[in-house]
PDB file of C-alpha atoms and ligand atoms in Angstrom:
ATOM      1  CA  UNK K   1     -12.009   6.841   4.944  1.00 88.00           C
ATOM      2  CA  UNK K   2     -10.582  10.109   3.274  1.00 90.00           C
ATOM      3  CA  UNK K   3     -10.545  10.106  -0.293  1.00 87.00           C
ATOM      4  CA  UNK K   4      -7.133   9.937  -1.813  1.00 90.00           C
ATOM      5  CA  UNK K   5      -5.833   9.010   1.672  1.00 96.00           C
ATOM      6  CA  UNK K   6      -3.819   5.143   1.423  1.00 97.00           C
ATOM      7  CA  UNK K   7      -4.789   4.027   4.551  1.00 98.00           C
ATOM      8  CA  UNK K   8      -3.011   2.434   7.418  1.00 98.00           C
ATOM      9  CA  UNK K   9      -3.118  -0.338   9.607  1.00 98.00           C
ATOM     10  CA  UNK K  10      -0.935  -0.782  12.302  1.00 98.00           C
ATOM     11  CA  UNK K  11      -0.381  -3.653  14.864  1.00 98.00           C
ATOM     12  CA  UNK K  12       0.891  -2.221  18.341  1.00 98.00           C
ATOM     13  CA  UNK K  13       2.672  -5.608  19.951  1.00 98.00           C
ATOM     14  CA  UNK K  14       3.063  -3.782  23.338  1.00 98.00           C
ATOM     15  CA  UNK K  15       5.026  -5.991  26.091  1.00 98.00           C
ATOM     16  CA  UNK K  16       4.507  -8.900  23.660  1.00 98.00           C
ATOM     17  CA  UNK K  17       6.378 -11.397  21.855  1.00 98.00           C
ATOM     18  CA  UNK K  18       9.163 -13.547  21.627  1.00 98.00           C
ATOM     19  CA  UNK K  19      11.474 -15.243  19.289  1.00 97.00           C
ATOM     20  CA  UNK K  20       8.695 -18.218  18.740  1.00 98.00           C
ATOM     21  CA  UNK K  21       6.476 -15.096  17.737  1.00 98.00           C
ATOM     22  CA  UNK K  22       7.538 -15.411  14.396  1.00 98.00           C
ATOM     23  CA  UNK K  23       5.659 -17.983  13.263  1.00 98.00           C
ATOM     24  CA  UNK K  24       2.599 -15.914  13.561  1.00 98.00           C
ATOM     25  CA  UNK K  25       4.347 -12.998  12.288  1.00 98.00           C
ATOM     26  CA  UNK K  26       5.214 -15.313   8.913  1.00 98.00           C
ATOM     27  CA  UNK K  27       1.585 -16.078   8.698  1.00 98.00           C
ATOM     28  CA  UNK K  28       1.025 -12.321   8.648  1.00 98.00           C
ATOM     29  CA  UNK K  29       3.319 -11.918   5.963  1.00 98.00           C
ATOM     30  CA  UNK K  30       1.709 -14.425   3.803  1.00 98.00           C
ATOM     31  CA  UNK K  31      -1.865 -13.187   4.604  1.00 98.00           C
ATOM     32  CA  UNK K  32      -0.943  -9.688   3.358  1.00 98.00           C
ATOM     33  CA  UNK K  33      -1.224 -10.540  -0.591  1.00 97.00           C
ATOM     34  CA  UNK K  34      -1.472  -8.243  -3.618  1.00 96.00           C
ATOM     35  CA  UNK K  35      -5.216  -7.769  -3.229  1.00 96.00           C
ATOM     36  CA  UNK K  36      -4.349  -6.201   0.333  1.00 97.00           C
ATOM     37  CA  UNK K  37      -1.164  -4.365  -0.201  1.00 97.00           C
ATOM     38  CA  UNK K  38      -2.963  -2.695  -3.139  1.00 97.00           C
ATOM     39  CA  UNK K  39      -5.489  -1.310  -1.160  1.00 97.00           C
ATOM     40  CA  UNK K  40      -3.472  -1.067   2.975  1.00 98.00           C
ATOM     41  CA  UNK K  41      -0.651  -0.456   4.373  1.00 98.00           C
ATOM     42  CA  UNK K  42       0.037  -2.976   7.119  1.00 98.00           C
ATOM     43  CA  UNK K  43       2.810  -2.401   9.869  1.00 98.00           C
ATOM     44  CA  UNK K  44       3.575  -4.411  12.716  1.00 98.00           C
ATOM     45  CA  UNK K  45       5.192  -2.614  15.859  1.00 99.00           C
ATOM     46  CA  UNK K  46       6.897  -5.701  17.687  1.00 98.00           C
ATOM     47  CA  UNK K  47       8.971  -5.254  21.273  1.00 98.00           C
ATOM     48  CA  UNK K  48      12.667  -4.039  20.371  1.00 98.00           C
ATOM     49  CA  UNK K  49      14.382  -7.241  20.824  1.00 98.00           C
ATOM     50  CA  UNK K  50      11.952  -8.241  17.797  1.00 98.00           C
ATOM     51  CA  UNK K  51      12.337  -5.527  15.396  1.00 98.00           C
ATOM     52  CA  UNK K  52      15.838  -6.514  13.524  1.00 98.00           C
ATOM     53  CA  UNK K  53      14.454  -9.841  12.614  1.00 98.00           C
ATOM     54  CA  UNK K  54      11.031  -8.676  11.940  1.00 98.00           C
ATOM     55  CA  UNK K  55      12.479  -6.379   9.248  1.00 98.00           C
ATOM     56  CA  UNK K  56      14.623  -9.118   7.743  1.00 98.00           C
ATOM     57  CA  UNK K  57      11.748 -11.987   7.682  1.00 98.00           C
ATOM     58  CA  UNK K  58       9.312  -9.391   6.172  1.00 98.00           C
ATOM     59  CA  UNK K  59      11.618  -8.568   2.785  1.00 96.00           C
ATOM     60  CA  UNK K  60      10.777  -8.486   0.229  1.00 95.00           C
ATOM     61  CA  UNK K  61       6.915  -7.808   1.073  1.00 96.00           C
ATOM     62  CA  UNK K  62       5.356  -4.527   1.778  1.00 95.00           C
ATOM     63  CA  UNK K  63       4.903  -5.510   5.393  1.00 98.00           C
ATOM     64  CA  UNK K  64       6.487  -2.339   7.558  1.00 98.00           C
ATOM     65  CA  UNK K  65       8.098  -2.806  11.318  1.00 98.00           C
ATOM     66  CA  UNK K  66       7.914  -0.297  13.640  1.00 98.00           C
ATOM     67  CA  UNK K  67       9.092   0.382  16.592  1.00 98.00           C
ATOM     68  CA  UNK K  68       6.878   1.162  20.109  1.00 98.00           C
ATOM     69  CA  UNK K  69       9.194   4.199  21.568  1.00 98.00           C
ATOM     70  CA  UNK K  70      12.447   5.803  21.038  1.00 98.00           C
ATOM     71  CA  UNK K  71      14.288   8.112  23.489  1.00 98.00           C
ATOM     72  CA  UNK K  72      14.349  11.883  22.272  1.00 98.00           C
ATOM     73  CA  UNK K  73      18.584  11.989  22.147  1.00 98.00           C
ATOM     74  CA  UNK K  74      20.856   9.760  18.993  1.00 98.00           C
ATOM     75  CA  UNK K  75      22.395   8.310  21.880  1.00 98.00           C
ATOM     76  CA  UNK K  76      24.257   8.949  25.251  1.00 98.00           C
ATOM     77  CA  UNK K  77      24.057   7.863  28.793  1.00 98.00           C
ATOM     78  CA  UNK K  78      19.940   6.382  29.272  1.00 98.00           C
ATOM     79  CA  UNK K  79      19.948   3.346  30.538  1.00 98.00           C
ATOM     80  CA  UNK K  80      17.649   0.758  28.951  1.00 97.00           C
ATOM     81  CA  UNK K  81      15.923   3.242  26.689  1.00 98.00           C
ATOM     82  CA  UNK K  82      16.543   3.023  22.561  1.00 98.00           C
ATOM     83  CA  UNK K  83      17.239   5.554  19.971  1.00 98.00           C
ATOM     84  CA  UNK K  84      15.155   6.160  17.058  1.00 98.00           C
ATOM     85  CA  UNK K  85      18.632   5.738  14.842  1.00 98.00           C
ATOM     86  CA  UNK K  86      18.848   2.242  16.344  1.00 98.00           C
ATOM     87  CA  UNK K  87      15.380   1.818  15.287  1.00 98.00           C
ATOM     88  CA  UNK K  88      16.341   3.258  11.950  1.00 98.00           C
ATOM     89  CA  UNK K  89      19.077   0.810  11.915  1.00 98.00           C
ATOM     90  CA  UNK K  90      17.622  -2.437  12.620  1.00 98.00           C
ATOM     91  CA  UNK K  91      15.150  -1.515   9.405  1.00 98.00           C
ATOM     92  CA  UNK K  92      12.031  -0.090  11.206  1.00 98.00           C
ATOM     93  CA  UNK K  93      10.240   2.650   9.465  1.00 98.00           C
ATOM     94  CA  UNK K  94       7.938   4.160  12.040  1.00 98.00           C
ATOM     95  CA  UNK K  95       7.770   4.534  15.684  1.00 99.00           C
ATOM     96  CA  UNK K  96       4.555   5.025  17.639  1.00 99.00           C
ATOM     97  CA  UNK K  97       5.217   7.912  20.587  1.00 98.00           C
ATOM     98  CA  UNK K  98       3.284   9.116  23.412  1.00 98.00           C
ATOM     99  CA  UNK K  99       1.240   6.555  23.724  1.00 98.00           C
ATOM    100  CA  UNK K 100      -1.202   6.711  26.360  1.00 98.00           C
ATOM    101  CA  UNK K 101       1.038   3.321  27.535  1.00 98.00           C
ATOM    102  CA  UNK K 102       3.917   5.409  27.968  1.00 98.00           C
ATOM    103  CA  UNK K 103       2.004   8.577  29.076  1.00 97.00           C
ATOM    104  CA  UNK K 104       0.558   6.757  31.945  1.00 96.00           C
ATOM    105  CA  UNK K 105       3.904   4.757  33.174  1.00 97.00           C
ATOM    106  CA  UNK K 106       6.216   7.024  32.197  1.00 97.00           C
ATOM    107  CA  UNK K 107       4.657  10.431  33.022  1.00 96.00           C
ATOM    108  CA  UNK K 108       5.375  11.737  29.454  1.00 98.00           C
ATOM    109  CA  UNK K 109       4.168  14.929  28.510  1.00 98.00           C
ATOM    110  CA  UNK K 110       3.121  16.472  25.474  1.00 98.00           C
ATOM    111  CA  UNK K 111       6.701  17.936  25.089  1.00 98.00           C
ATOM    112  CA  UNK K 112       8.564  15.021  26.097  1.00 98.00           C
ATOM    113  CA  UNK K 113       6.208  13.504  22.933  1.00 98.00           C
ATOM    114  CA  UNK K 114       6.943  16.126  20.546  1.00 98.00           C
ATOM    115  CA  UNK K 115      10.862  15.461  21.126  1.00 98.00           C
ATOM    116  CA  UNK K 116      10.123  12.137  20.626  1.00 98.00           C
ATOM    117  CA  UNK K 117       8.460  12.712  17.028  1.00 98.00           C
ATOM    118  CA  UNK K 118      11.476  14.986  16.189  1.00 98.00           C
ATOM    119  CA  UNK K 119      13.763  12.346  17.208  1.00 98.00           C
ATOM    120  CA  UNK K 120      12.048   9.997  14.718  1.00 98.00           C
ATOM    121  CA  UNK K 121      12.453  12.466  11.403  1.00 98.00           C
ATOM    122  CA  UNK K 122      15.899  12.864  12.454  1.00 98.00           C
ATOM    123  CA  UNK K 123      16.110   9.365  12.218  1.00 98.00           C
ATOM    124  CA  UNK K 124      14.212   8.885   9.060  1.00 98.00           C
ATOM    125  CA  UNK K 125      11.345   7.273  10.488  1.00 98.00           C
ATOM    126  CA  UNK K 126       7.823   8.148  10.295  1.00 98.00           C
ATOM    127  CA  UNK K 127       6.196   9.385  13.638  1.00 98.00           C
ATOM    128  CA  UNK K 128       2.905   7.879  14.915  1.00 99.00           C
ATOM    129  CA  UNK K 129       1.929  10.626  17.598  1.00 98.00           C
ATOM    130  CA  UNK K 130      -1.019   9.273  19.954  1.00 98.00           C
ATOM    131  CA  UNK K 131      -3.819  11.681  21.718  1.00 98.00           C
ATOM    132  CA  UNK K 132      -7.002  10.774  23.560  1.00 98.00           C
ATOM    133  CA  UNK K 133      -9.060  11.718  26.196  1.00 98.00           C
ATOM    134  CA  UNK K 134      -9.245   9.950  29.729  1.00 97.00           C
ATOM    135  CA  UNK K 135     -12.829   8.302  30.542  1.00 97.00           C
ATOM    136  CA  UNK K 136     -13.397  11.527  33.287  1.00 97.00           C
ATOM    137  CA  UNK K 137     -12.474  13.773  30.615  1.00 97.00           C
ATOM    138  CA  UNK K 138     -15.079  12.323  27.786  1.00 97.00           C
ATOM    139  CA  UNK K 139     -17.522  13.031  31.252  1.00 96.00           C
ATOM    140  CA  UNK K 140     -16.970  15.936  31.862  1.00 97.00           C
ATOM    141  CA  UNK K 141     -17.481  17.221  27.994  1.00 97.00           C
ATOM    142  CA  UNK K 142     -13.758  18.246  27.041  1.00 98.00           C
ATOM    143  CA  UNK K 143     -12.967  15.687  24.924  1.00 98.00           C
ATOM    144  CA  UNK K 144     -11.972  17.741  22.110  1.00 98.00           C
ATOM    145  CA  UNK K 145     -10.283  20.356  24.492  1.00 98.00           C
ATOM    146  CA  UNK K 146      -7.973  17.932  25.424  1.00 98.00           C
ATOM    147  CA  UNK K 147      -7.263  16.721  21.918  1.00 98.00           C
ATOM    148  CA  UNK K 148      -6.720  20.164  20.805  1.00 98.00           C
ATOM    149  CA  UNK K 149      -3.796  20.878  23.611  1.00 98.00           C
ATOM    150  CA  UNK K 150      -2.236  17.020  22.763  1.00 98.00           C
ATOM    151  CA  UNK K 151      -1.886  17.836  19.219  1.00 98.00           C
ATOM    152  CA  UNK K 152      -0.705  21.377  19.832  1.00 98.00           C
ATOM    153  CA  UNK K 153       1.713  20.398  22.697  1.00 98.00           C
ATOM    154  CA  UNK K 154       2.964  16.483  20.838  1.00 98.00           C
ATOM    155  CA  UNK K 155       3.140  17.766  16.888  1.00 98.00           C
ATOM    156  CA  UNK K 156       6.244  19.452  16.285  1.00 98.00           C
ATOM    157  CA  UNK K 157       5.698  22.380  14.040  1.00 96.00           C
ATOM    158  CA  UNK K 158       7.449  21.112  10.960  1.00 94.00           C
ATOM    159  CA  UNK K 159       5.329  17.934  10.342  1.00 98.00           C
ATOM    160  CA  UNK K 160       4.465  17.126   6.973  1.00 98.00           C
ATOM    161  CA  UNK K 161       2.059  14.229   5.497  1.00 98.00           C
ATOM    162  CA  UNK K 162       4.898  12.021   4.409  1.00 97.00           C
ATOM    163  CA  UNK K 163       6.277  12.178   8.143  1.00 98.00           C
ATOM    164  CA  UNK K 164       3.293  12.108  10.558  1.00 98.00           C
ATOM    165  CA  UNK K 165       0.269  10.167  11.699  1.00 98.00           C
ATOM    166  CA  UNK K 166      -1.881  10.884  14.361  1.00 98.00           C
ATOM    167  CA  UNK K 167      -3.731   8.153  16.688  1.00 98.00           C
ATOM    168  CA  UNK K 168      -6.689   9.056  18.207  1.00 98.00           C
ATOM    169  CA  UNK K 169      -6.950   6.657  20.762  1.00 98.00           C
ATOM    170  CA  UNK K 170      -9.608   7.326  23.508  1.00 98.00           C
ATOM    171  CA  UNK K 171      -7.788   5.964  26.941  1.00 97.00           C
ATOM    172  CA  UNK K 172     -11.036   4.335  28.029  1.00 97.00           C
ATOM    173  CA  UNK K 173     -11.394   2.078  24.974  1.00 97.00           C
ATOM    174  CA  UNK K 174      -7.694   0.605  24.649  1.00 96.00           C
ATOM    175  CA  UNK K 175      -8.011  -2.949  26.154  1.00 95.00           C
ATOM    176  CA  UNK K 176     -11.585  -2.485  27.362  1.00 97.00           C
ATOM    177  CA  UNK K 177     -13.418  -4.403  24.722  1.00 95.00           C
ATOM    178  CA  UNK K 178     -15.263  -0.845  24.621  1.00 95.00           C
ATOM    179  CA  UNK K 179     -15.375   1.926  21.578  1.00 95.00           C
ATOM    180  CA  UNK K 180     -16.645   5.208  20.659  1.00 96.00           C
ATOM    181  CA  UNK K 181     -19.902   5.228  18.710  1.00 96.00           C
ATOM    182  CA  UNK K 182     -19.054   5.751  15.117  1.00 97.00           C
ATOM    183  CA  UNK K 183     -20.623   9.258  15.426  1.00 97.00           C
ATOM    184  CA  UNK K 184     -18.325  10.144  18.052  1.00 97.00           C
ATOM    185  CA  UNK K 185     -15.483   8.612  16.430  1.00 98.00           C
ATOM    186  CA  UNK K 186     -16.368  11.194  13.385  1.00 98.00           C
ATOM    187  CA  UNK K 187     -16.820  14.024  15.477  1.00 98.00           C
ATOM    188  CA  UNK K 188     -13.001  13.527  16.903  1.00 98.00           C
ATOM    189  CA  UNK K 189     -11.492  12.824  13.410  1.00 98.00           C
ATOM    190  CA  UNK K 190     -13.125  15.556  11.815  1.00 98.00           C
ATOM    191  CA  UNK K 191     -12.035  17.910  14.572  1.00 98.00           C
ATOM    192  CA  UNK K 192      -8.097  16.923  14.191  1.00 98.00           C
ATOM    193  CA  UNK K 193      -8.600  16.877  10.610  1.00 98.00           C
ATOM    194  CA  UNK K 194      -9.650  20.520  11.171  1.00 98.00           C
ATOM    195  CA  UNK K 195      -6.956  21.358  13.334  1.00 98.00           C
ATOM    196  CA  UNK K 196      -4.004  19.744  11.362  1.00 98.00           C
ATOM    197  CA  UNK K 197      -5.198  21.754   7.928  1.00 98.00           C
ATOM    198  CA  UNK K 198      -5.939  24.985   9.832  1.00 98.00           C
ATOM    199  CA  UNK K 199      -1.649  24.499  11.086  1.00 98.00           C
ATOM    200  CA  UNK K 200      -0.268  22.888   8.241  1.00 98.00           C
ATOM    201  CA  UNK K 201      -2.494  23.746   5.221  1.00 97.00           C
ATOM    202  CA  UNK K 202      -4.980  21.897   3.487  1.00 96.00           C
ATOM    203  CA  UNK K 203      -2.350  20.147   1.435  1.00 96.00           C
ATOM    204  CA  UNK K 204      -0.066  18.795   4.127  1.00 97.00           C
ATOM    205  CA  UNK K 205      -3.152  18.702   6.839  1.00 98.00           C
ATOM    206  CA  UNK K 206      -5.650  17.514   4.565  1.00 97.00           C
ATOM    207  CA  UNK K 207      -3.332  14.498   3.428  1.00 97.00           C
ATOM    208  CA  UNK K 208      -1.963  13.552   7.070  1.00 98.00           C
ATOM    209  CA  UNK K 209      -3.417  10.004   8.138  1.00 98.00           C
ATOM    210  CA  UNK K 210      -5.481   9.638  11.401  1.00 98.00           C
ATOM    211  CA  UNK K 211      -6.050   6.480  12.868  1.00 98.00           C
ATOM    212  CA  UNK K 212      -7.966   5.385  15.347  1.00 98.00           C
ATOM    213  CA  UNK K 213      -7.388   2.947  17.790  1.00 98.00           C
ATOM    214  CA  UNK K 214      -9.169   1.155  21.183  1.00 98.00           C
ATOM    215  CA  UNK K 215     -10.531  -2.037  21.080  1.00 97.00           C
ATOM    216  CA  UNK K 216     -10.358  -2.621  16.858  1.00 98.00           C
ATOM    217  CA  UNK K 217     -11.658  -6.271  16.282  1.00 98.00           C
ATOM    218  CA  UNK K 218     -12.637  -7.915  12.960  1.00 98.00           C
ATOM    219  CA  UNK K 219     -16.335  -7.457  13.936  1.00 97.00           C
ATOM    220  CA  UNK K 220     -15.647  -3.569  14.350  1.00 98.00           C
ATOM    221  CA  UNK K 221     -12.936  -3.044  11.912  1.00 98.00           C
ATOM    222  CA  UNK K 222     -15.556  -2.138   9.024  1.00 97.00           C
ATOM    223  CA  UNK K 223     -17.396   0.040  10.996  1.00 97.00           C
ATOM    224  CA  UNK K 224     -15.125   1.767  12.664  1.00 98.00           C
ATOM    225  CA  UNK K 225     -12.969   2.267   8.802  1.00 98.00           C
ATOM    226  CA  UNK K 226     -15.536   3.240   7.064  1.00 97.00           C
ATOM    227  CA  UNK K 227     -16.252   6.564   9.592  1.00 97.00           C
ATOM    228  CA  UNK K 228     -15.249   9.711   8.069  1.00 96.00           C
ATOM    229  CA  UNK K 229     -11.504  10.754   8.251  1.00 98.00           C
ATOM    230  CA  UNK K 230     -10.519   7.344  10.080  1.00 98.00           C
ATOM    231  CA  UNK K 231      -7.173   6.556   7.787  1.00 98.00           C
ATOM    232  CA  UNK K 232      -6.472   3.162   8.978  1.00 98.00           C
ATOM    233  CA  UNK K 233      -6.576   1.591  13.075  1.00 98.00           C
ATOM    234  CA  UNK K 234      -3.112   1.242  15.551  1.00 98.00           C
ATOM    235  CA  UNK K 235      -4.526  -1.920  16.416  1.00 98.00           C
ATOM    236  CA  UNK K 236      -3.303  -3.638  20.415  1.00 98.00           C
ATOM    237  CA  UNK K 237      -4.583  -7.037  21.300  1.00 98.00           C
ATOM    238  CA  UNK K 238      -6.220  -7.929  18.142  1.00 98.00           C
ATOM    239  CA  UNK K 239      -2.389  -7.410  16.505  1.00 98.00           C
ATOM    240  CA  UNK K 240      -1.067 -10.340  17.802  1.00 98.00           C
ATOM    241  CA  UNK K 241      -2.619 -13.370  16.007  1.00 98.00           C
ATOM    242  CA  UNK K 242      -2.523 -13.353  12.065  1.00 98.00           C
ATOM    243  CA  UNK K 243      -6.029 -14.182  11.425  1.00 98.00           C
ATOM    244  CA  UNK K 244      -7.605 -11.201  13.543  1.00 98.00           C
ATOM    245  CA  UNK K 245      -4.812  -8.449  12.239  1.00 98.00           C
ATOM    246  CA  UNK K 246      -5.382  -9.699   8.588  1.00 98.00           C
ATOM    247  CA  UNK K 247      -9.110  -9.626   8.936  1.00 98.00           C
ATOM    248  CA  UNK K 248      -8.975  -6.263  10.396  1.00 98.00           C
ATOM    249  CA  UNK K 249      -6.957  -5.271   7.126  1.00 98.00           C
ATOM    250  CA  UNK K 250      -9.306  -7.107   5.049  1.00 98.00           C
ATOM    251  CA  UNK K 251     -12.313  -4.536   5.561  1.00 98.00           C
ATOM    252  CA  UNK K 252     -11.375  -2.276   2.998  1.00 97.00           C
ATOM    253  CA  UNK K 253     -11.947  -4.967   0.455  1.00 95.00           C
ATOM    254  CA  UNK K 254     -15.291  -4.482   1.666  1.00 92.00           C
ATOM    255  CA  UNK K 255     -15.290  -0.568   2.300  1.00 93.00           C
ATOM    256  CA  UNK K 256     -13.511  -0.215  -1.031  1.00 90.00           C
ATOM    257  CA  UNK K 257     -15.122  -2.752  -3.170  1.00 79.00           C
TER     258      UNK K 257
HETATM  259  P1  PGA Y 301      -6.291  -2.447  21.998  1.00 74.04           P
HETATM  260  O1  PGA Y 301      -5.038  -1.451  22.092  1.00 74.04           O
HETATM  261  O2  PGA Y 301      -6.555  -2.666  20.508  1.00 74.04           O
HETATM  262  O3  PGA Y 301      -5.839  -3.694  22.677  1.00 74.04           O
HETATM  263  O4  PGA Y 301      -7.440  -1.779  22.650  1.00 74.04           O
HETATM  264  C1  PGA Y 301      -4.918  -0.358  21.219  1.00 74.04           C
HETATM  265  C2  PGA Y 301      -3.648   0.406  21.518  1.00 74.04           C
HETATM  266  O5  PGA Y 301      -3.312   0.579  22.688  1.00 74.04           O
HETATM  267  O6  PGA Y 301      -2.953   0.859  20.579  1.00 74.04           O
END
C-alpha cells in the first residue's frame, strides 16, 4: 500500500480465452460491487479477439479491459501484430508491454518496450510497463541493477502518474507457484519508487502505481498488498476464474478495513 495511492488489480489472460469465456468474465463483473470498486480498480487484460466484447459486456461497471501488447506504429504493413489505436478503439483502456512473456518470445528490448508505452499514450491508453529480474540474476545479487536499467531503458521520459504503471514482476515467480518474501518484495518497490520520484518528481513519481506480480493467489494476495509501495497485483493464472480474481481484489477490504 501507498497512502493516497487507488490501487490496482489487474488480470493478465495471456494465450487464454474464448468466446464461452464470458460467462466467467460476467461473474467477474457481478463480483466487483460498490464495496470493491470503492476501494480497487479491477482490469481484465483478455486475448485481442476478446477485448471488443469484453468492453461492451462490462458497461456500465467500473470493470476496465486491457489489452496484452500493441505494436509501436498506428498501423502499416505487420502482419498479425495490433495497434494500440485498435486497442483504443475496441474500448480498452490500458495495455500491458514488455512483459517478460513477450521479452522472452519475442526478443523485445527495453527500447522496443519504451516505443511500445509511447504507442499507448498516443493512443490514449494507459501503459503497464513490466521489469524483473531473471532467477540467475536474483543469484548473482543484481536484482536491483537490472531493475534500474529496465526502467531507465522501457519508461519513456514523459510519463506521468495518470499514464503509467510499473509491474515488478520477478521472471522466476510468474507461473511457478513461487514469490518473493514480502521483505524482498519491499526492498524492490521501494527502490523503483525511489527511482521514478528521483526522474519524475515526487509528485508524478511518488503517485505512479507499482504492482507486483508472480504467482498472486487469494492466500497471498493480503500479504503480498499490504507490503510497502505494492499499488495493486498484474495477476496471470489466478485471473482467469471469477472467484480467485475477486478474492484477490477482496484483500483490501481487509488491508483497508
Ligand atoms: P502468474 O502470472 O500470476 O500466473 O504467475 C503473472 C504474470 O505473468 O503477469
Amino acid at each position: 500500500m501507498t497512502p493516497d495511492i487507488r490501487p490496482l488489480v489487474a488480470g493478465n489472460w495471456k494465450m487464454n480465452g474464448l468466446k464461452a469465456s464470458a460467462a466467467e468474465f460476467k461473474a467477474m463483473i457481478e463480483g466487483y460491487d460498490d464495496d470493491l470498486a470503492r476501494r480497487v480498480d479491477l482490469m481484465i487484460c483478455p486475448p485481442a479477439t476478446l477485448v471488443l466484447a469484453f468492453a461492451q459486456m462490462a458497461q456500465p461497471s467500473e470493470l476496465a479491459v486491457g489489452g496484452q501488447d500493441c505494436h509501436a506504429e498506428a498501423s502499416g504493413a505487420h502482419t498479425g501484430d495490433i495497434a494500440a489505436e485498435m486497442l483504443a478503439d475496441a474500448s480498452a483502456t490500458a495495455v500491458i508491454v514488455g512483459h517478460s512473456e513477450r521479452r522472452q518470445d519475442h526478443d523485445e528490448r527495453d527500447s522496443h518496450v519504451r516505443d511500445k508505452a509511447k504507442a499507448a499514450w498516443r493512443a490514449g491508453l494507459i501503459a503497464i510497463v513490466c521489469v524483473g529480474e531473471a532467477e540467475a540474476e536474483r543469484d548473482e545479487g543484481v536484482t536491483l541493477d537490472r531493475i534500474e536499467s529496465q526502467l531507465k531503458g522501457s519508461i519513456p521520459d514523459d510519463a506521468r502518474a495518470a499514464n503509467l504503471v510499473v509491474a515488478y514482476e520477478p521472471v522466476w515467480a510468474i507461473g511457478t507457484g513461487r514469490t518473493p518474501m514480502p521483505g524482498d518484495v519491499a526492498e524492490v518497490h521501494t527502490f523503483i519508487r525511489d527511482k521514478l520520484s528521483a526522474r519524475f518528481g515526487e509528485d508524478e513519481g511518488g503517485r505512479m502505481r507499482i504492482l507486483y506480480g508472480g504467482s498472486v493467489k487469494p492466500n497471498n494476495a493480503e500479504t503480498l498488498m499490504a507490503v510497502d509501495n505494492v499499488d495493486g497485483a498484474l495477476v496471470g493464472g489466478a485471473s482467469l476464474k471469477a472467484d480467485d480474481i475477486l478474492a484477490i481484489a477482496s484483500a483490501y477490504r481487509q488491508i483497508m478495513g
